[in-house]
PDB file of C-alpha atoms in Angstrom:
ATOM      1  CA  UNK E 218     111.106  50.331 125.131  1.00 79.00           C
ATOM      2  CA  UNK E 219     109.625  50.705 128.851  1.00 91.00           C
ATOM      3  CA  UNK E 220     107.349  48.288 130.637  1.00 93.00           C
ATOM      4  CA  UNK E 221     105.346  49.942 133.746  1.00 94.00           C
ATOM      5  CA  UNK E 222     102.825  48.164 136.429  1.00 95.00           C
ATOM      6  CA  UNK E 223      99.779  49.404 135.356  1.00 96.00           C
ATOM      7  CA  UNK E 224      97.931  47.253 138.100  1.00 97.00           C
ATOM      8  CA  UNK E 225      97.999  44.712 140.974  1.00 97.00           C
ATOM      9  CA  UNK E 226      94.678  42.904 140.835  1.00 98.00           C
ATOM     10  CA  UNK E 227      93.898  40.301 143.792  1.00 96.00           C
ATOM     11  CA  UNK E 228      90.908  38.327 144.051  1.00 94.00           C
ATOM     12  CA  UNK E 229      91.903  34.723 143.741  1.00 96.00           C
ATOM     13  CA  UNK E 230      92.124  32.984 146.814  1.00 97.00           C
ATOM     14  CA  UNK E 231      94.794  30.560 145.598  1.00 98.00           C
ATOM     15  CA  UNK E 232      98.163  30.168 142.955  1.00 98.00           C
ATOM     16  CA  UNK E 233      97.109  31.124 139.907  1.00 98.00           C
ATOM     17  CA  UNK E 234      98.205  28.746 136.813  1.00 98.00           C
ATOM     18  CA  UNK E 235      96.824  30.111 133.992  1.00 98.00           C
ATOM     19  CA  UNK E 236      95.467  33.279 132.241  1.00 98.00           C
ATOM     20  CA  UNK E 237      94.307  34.235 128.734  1.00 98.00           C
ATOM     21  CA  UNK E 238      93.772  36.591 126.067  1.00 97.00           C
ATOM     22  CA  UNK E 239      89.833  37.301 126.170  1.00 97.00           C
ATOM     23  CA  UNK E 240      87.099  37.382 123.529  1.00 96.00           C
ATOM     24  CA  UNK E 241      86.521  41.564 124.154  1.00 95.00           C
ATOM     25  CA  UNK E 242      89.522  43.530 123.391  1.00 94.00           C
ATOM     26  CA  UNK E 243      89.717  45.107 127.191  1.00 96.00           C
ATOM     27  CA  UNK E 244      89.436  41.518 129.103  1.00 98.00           C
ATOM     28  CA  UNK E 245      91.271  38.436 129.810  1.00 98.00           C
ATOM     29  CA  UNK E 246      90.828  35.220 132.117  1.00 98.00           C
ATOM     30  CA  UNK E 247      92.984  33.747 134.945  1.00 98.00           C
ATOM     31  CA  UNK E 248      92.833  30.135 136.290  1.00 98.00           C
ATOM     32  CA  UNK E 249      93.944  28.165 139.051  1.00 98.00           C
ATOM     33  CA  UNK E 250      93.649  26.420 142.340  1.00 97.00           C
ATOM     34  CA  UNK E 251      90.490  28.158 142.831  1.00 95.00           C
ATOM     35  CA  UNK E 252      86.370  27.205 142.359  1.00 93.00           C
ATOM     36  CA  UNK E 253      86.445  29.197 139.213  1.00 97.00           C
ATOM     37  CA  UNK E 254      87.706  30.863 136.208  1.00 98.00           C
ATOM     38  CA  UNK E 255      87.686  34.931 136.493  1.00 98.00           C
ATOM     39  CA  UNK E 256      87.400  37.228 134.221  1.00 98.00           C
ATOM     40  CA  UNK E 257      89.228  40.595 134.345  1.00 98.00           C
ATOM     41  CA  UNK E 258      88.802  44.033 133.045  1.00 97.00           C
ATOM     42  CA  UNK E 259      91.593  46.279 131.607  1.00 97.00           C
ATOM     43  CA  UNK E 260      89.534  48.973 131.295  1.00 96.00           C
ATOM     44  CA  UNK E 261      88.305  49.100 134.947  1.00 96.00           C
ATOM     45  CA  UNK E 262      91.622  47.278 136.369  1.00 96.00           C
ATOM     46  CA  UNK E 263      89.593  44.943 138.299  1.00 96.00           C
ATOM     47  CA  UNK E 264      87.368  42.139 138.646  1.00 97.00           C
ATOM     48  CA  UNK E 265      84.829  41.711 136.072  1.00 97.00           C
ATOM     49  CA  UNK E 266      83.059  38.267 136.927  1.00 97.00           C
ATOM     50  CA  UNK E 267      83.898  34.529 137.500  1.00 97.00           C
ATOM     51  CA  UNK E 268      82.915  33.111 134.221  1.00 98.00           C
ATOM     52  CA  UNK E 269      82.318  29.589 135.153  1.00 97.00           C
ATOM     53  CA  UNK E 270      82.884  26.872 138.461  1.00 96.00           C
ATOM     54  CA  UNK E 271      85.291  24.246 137.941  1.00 97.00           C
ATOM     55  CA  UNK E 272      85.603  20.935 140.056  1.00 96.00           C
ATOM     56  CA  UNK E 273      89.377  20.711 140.037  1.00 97.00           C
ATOM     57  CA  UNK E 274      92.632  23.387 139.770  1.00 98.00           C
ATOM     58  CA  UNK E 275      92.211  24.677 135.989  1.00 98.00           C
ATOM     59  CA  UNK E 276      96.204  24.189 134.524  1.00 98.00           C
ATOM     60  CA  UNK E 277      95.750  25.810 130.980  1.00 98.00           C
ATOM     61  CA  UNK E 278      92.951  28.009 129.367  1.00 98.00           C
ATOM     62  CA  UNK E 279      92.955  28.552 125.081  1.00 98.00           C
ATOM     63  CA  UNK E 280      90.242  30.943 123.532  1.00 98.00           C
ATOM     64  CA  UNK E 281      89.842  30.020 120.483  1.00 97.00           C
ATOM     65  CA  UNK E 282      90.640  32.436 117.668  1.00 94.00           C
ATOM     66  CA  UNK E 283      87.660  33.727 116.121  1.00 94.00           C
ATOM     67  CA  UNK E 284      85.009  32.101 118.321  1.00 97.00           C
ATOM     68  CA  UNK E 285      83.783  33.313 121.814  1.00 98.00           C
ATOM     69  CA  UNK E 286      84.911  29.780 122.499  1.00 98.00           C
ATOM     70  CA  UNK E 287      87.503  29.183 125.930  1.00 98.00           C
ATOM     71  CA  UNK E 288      88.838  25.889 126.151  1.00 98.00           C
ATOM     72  CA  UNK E 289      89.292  25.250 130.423  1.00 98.00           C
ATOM     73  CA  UNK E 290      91.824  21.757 131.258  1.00 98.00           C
ATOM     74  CA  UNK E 291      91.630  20.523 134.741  1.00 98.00           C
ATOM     75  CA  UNK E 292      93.461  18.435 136.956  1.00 97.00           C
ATOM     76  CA  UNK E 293      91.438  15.685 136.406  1.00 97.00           C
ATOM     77  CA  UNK E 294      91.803  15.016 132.767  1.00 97.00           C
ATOM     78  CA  UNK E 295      88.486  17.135 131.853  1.00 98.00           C
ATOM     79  CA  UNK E 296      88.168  20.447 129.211  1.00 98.00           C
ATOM     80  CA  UNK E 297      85.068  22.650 129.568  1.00 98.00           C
ATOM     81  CA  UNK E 298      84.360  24.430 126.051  1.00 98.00           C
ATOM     82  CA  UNK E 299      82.744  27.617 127.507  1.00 98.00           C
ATOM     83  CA  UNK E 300      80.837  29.874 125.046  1.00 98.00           C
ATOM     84  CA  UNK E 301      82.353  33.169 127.132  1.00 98.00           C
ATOM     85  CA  UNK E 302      79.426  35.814 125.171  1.00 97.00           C
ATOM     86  CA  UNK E 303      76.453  33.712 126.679  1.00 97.00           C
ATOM     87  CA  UNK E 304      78.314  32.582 129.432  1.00 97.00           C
ATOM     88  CA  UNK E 305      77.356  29.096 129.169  1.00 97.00           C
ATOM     89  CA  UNK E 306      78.973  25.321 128.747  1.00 98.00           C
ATOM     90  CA  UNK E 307      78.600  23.992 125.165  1.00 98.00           C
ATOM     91  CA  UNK E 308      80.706  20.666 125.814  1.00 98.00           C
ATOM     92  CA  UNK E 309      82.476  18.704 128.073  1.00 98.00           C
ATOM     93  CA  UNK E 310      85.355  16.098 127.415  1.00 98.00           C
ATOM     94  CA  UNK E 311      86.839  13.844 129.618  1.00 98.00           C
ATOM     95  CA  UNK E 312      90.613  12.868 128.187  1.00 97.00           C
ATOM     96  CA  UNK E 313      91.728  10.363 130.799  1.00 91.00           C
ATOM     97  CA  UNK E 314      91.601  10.817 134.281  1.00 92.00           C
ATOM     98  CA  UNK E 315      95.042  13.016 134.365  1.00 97.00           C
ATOM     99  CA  UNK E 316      96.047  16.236 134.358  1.00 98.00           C
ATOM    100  CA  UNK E 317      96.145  18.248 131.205  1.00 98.00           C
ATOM    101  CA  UNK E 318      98.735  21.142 131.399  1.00 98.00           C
ATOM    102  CA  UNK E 319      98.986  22.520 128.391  1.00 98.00           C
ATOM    103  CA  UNK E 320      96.494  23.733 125.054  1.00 98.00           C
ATOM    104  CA  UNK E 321      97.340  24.721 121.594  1.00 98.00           C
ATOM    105  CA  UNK E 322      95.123  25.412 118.409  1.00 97.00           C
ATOM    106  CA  UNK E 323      96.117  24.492 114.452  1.00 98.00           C
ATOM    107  CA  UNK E 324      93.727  27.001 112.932  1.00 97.00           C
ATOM    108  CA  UNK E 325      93.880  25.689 109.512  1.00 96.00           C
ATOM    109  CA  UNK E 326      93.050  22.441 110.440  1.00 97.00           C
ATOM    110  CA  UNK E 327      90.427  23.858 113.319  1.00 98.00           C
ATOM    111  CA  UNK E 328      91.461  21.471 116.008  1.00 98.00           C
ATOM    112  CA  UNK E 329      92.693  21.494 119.534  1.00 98.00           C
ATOM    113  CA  UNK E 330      95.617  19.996 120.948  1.00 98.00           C
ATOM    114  CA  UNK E 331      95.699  19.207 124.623  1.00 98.00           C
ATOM    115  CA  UNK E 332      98.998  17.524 126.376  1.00 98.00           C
ATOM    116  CA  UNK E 333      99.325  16.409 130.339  1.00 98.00           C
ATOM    117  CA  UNK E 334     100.584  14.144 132.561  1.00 98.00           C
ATOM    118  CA  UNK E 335     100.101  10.642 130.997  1.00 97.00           C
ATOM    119  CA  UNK E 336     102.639  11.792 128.208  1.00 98.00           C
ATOM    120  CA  UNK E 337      99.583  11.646 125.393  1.00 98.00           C
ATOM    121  CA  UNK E 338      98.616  14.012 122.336  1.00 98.00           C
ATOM    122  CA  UNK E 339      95.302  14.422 122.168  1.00 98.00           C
ATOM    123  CA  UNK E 340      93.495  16.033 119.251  1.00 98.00           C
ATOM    124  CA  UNK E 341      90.579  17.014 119.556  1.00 98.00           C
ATOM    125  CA  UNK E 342      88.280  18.944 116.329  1.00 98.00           C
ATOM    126  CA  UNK E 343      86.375  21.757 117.154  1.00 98.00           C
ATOM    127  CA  UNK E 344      83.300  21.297 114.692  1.00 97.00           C
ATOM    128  CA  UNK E 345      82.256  18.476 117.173  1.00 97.00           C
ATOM    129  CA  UNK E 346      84.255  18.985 120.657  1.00 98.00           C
ATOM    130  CA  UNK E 347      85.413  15.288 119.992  1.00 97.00           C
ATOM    131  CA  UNK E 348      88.743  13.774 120.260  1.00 97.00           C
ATOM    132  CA  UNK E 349      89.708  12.169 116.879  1.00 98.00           C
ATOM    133  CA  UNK E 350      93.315  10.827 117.019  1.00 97.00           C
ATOM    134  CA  UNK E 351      95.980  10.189 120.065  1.00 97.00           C
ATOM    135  CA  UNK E 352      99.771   9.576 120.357  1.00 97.00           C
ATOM    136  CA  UNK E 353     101.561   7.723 122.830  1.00 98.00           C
ATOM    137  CA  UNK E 354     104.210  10.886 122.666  1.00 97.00           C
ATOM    138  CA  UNK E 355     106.616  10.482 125.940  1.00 98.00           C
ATOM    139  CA  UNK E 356     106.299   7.221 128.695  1.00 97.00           C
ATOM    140  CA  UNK E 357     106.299  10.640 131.162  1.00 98.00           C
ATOM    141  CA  UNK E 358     104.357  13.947 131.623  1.00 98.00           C
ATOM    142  CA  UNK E 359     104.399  16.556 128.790  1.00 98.00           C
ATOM    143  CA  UNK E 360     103.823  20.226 130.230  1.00 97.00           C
ATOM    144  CA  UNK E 361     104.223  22.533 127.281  1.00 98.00           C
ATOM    145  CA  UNK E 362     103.639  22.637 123.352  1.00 98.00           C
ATOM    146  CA  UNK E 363     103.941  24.811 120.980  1.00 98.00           C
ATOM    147  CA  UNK E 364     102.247  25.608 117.186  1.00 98.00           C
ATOM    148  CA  UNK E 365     105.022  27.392 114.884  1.00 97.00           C
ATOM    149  CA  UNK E 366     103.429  30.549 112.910  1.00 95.00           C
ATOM    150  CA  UNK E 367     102.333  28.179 109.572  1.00 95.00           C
ATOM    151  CA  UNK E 368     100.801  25.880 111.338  1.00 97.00           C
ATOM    152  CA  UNK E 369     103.357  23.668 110.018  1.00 96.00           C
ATOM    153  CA  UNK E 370     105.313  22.415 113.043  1.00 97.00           C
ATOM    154  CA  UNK E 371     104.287  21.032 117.113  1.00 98.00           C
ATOM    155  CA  UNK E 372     106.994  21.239 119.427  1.00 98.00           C
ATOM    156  CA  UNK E 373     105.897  19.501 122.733  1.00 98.00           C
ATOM    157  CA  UNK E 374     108.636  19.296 125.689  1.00 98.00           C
ATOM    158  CA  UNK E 375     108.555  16.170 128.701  1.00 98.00           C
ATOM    159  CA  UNK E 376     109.779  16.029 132.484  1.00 98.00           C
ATOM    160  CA  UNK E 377     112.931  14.223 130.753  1.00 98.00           C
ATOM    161  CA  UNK E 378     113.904  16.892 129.208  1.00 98.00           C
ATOM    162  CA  UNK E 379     112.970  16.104 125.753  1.00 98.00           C
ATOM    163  CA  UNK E 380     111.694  18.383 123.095  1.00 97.00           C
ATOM    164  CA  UNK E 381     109.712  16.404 120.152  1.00 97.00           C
ATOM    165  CA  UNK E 382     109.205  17.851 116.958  1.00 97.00           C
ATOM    166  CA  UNK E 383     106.139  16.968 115.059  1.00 97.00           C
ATOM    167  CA  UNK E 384     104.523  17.118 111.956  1.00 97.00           C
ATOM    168  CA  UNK E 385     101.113  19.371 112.247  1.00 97.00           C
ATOM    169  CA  UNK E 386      99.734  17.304 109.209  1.00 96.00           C
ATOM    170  CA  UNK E 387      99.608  13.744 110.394  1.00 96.00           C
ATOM    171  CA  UNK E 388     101.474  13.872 113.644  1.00 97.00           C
ATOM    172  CA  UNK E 389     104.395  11.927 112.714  1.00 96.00           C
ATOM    173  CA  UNK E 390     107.509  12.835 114.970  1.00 96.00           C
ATOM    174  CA  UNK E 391     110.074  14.558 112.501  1.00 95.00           C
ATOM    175  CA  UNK E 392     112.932  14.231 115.622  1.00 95.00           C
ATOM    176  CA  UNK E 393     113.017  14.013 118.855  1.00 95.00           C
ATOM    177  CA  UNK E 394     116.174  15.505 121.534  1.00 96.00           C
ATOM    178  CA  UNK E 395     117.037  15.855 124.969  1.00 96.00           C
ATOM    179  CA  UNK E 396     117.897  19.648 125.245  1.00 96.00           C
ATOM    180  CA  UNK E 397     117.643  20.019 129.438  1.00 97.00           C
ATOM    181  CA  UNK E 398     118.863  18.108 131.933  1.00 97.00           C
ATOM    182  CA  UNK E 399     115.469  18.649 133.427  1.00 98.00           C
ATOM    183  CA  UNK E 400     111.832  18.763 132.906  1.00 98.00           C
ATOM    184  CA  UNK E 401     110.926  20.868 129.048  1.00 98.00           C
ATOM    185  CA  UNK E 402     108.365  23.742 131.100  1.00 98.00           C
ATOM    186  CA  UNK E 403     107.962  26.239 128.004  1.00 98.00           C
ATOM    187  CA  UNK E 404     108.172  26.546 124.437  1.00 98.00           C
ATOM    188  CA  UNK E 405     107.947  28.922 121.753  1.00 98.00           C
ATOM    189  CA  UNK E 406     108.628  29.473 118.118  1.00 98.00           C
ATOM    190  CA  UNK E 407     110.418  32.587 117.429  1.00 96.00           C
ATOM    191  CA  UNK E 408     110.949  33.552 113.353  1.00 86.00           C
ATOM    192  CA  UNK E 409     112.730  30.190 112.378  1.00 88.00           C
ATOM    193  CA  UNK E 410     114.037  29.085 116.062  1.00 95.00           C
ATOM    194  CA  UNK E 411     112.719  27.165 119.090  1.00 97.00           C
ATOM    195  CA  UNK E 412     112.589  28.462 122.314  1.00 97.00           C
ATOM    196  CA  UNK E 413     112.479  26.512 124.723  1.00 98.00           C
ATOM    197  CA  UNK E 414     112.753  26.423 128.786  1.00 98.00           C
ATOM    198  CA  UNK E 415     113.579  23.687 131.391  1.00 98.00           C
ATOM    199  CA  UNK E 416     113.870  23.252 135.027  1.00 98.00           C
ATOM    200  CA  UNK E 417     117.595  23.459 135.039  1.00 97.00           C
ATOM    201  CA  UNK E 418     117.015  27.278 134.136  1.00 97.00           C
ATOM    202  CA  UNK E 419     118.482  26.845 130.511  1.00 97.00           C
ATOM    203  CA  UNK E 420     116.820  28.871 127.518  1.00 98.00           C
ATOM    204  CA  UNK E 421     117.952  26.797 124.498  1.00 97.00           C
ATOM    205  CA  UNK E 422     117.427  27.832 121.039  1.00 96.00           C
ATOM    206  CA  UNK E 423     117.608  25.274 118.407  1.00 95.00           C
ATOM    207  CA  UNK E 424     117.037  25.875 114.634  1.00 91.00           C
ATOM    208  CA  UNK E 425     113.549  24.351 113.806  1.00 88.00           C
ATOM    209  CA  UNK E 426     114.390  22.623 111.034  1.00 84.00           C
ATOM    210  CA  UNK E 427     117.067  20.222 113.257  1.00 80.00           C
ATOM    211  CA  UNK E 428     116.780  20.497 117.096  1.00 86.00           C
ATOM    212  CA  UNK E 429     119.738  21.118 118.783  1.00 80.00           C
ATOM    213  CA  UNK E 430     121.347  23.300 121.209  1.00 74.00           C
ATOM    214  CA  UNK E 431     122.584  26.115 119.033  1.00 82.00           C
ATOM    215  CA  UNK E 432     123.003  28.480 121.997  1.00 90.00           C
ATOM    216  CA  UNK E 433     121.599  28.400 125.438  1.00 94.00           C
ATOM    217  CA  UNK E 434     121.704  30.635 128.405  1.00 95.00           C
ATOM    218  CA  UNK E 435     120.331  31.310 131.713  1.00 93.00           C
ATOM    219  CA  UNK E 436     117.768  33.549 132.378  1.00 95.00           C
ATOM    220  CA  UNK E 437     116.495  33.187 135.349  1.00 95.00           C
ATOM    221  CA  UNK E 438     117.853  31.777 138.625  1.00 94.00           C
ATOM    222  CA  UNK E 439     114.765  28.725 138.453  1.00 97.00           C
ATOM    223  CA  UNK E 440     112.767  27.082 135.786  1.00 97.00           C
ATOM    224  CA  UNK E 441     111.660  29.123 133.250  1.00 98.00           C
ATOM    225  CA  UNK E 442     107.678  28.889 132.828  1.00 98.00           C
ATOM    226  CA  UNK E 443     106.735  31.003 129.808  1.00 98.00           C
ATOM    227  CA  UNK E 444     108.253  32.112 126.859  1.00 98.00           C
ATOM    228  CA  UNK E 445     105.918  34.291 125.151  1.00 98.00           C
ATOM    229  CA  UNK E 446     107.220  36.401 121.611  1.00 98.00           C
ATOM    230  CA  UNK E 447     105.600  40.084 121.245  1.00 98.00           C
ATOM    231  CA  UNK E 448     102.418  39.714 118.471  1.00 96.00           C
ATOM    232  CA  UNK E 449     104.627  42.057 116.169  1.00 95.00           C
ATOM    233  CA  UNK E 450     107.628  43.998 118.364  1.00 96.00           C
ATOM    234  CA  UNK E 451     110.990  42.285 118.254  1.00 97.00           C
ATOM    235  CA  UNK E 452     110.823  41.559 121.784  1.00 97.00           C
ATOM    236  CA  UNK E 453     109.803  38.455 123.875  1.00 98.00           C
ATOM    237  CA  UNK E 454     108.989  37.740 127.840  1.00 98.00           C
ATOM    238  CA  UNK E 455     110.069  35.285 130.290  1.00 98.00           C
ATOM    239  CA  UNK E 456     108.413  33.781 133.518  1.00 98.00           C
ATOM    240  CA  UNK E 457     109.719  32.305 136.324  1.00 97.00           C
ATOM    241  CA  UNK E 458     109.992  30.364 139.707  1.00 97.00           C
ATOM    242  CA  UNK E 459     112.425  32.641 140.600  1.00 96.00           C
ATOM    243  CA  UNK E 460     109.346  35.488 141.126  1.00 96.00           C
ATOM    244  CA  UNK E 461     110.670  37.489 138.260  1.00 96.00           C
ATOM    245  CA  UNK E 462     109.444  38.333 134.533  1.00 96.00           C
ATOM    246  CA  UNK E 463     111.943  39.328 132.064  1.00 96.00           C
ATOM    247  CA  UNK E 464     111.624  41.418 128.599  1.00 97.00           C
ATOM    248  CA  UNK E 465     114.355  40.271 125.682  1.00 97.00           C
ATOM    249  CA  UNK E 466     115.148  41.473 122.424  1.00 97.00           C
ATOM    250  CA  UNK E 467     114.523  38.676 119.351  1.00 96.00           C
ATOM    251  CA  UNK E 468     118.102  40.034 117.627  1.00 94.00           C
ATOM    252  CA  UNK E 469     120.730  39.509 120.303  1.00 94.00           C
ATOM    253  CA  UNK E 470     119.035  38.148 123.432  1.00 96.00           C
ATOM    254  CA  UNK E 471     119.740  40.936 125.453  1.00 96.00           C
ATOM    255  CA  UNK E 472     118.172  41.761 128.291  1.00 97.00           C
ATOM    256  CA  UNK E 473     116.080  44.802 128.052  1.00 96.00           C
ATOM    257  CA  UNK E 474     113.967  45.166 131.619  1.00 94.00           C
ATOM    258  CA  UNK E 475     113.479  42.862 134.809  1.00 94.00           C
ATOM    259  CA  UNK E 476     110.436  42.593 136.614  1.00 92.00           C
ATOM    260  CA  UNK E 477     111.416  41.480 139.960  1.00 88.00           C
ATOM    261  CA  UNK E 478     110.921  42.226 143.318  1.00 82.00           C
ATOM    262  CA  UNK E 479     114.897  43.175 143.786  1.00 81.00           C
ATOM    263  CA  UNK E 480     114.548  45.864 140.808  1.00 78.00           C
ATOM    264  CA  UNK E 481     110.723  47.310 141.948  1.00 75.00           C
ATOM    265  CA  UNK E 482     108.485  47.211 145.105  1.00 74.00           C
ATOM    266  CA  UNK E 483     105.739  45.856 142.918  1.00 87.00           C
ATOM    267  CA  UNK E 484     106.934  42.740 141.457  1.00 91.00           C
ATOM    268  CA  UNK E 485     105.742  39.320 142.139  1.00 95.00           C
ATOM    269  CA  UNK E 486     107.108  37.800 145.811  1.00 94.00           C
ATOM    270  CA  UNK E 487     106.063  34.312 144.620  1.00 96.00           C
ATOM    271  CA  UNK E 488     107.053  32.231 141.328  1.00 97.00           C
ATOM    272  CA  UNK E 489     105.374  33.487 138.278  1.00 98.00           C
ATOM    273  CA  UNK E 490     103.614  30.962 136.432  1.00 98.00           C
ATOM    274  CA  UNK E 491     102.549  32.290 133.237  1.00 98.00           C
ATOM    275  CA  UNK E 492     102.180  35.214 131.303  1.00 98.00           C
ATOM    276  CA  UNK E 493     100.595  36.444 127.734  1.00 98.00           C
ATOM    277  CA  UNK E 494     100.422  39.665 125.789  1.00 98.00           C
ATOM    278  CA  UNK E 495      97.021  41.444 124.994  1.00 97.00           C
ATOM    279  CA  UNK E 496      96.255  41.011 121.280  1.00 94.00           C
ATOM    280  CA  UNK E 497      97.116  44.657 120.713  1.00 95.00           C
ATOM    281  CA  UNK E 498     100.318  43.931 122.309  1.00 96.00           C
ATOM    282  CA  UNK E 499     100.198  47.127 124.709  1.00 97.00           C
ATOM    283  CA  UNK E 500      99.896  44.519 127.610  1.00 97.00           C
ATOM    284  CA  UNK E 501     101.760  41.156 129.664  1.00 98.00           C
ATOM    285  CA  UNK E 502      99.717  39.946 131.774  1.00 98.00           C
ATOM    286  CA  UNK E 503     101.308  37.491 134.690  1.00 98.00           C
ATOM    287  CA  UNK E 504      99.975  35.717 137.413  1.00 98.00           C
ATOM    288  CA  UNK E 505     101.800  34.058 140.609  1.00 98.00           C
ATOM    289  CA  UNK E 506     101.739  31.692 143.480  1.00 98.00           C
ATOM    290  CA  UNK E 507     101.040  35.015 145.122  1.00 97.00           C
ATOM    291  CA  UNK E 508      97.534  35.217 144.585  1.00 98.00           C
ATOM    292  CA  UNK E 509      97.626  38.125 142.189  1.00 98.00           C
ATOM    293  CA  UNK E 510      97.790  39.424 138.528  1.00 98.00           C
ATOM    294  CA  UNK E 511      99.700  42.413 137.090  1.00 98.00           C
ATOM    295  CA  UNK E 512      98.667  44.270 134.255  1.00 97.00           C
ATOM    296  CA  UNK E 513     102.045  45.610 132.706  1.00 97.00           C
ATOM    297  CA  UNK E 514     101.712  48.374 130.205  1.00 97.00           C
ATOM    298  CA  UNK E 515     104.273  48.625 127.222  1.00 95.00           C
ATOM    299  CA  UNK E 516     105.026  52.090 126.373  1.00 88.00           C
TER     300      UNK E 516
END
């Protein structure tokens, strides 16, 4: 395996937060503390057009599978459902008057879930754009969650520390744990394990069926901000505050390439805040404090 820059793209004016898969094969979007959310171009390996304004610093963006549909949370509590072919607004919500950090989608069930700073589960179905249920999850913010591959499980991790496991059917919580000493900032499900990355710079894996910490390590000298698994390569990637982005193998946890600015000229000189793979796989895109996004190319 080998992971090369393909390119540096700048354009936004401040920290990015956010970026996401897009609805052509060859695009993606990026979010942040900017007036809008941009869209990007592979193909070109630049700027393609800012999709939409926002009023407030966009924290998570979710396109939803099958649909030109992405799903934009802001600072202040709001999601924009943006129809990305003819570029236009379909809905608006307004979930509190709080930040929402973090999106997730149960296909099966075709609804939304949306998580932020008052602690709260929102769901929200997608035939209407309209928030049917809510849970009083954590009494503090939770900034990550989690869908496992059947749709069966939520795993949503608070600024306690605490990782809740829930029940995708009817949202009961099936157990609850503190695995960090600080804040939960990523989570992932990898084959039957969960992934998932605090503040204190722990990766914890727990077995999904009983959260605990099985094994933990540290991989990266800060909080760990993404976890993201490979669509179908035994590999996964980190993110970090520490500026790097790291490339691991599923089996062992080894450490197959590091993406910072003390191994390459090119990396990231601010913290990385979030990354994803292109649906093909072939690329990680990340995006920084630093203004830009890097198109890395898997080869």
């Amino acid at each position: 395996m080998d992971i090369k820059l393909r390119a540096t793209l700048p354009g936004h004016q401040n920290p990015i937060f956010c970026v996401e898969k897009g609805y052509d094969p060859h695009t993606f979007f990026t979010g942040g503390n900017d007036k809008g959310v941009v869209e990007w171009d592979i193909e070109k390996n630049g700027f393609k057009r800012i999709l939409c304004a926002v009023t407030s610093s966009v924290y998570a963006l979710k396109l939803i599978p099958g649909t030109a549909i992405l799903v934009i949370a802001q600072r202040e509590g709001k999601l924009l459902f943006v129809d990305v072919q003819e570029q236009k607004l379909v809905a608006s919500l307004q979930l509190g008057n709080k930040a929402i950090f973090a999106l997730s989608h149960i296909q099966k069930k075709n609804e939304l879930l949306a998580v932020g700073e008052e602690g709260r589960l929102y769901v929200i179905e997608l035939a209407t754009y309209k928030s049917i249920y809510e849970l009083q999850l954590s009494p503090t913010t939770v900034r990550s969650i989690a869908v496992d591959a059947d749709e069966s499980k939520i795993a949503l991790g608070d600024k306690d520390g605490w990782v809740y496991l829930l029940d995708s059917q009817d949202f009961h919580v099936i157990e609850r744990k503190k695995l960090h000493s600080l804040p939960t900032t990523s989570l992932a499900f990898l084959q039957n394990q969960l992934l998932s990355g605090g503040r204190d710079a722990q990766l914890v894996i727990s077995d999904v069926n009983q959260l605990s910490n099985n094994f933990s390590f540290v991989p990266h000298l800060f909080t760990v901000y993404g976890i993201y698994p490979h669509p179908f390569e035994p590999i996964f990637a980190t993110v970090s505050r520490d500026k790097s982005l790291k490339f691991w193998s599923n089996a062992d946890f080894a450490l197959l390439k590091n993406m910072s600015r003390d191994k390459m000229q090119d990396g990231h000189h601010l913290s990385v805040n979030a990354g994803i793979w292109s649906e093909d796989g072939q690329y990680f895109f990340s995006v920084s404090d630093d203004k830009l996004v890097k198109i890395w190319e898997l080869q």
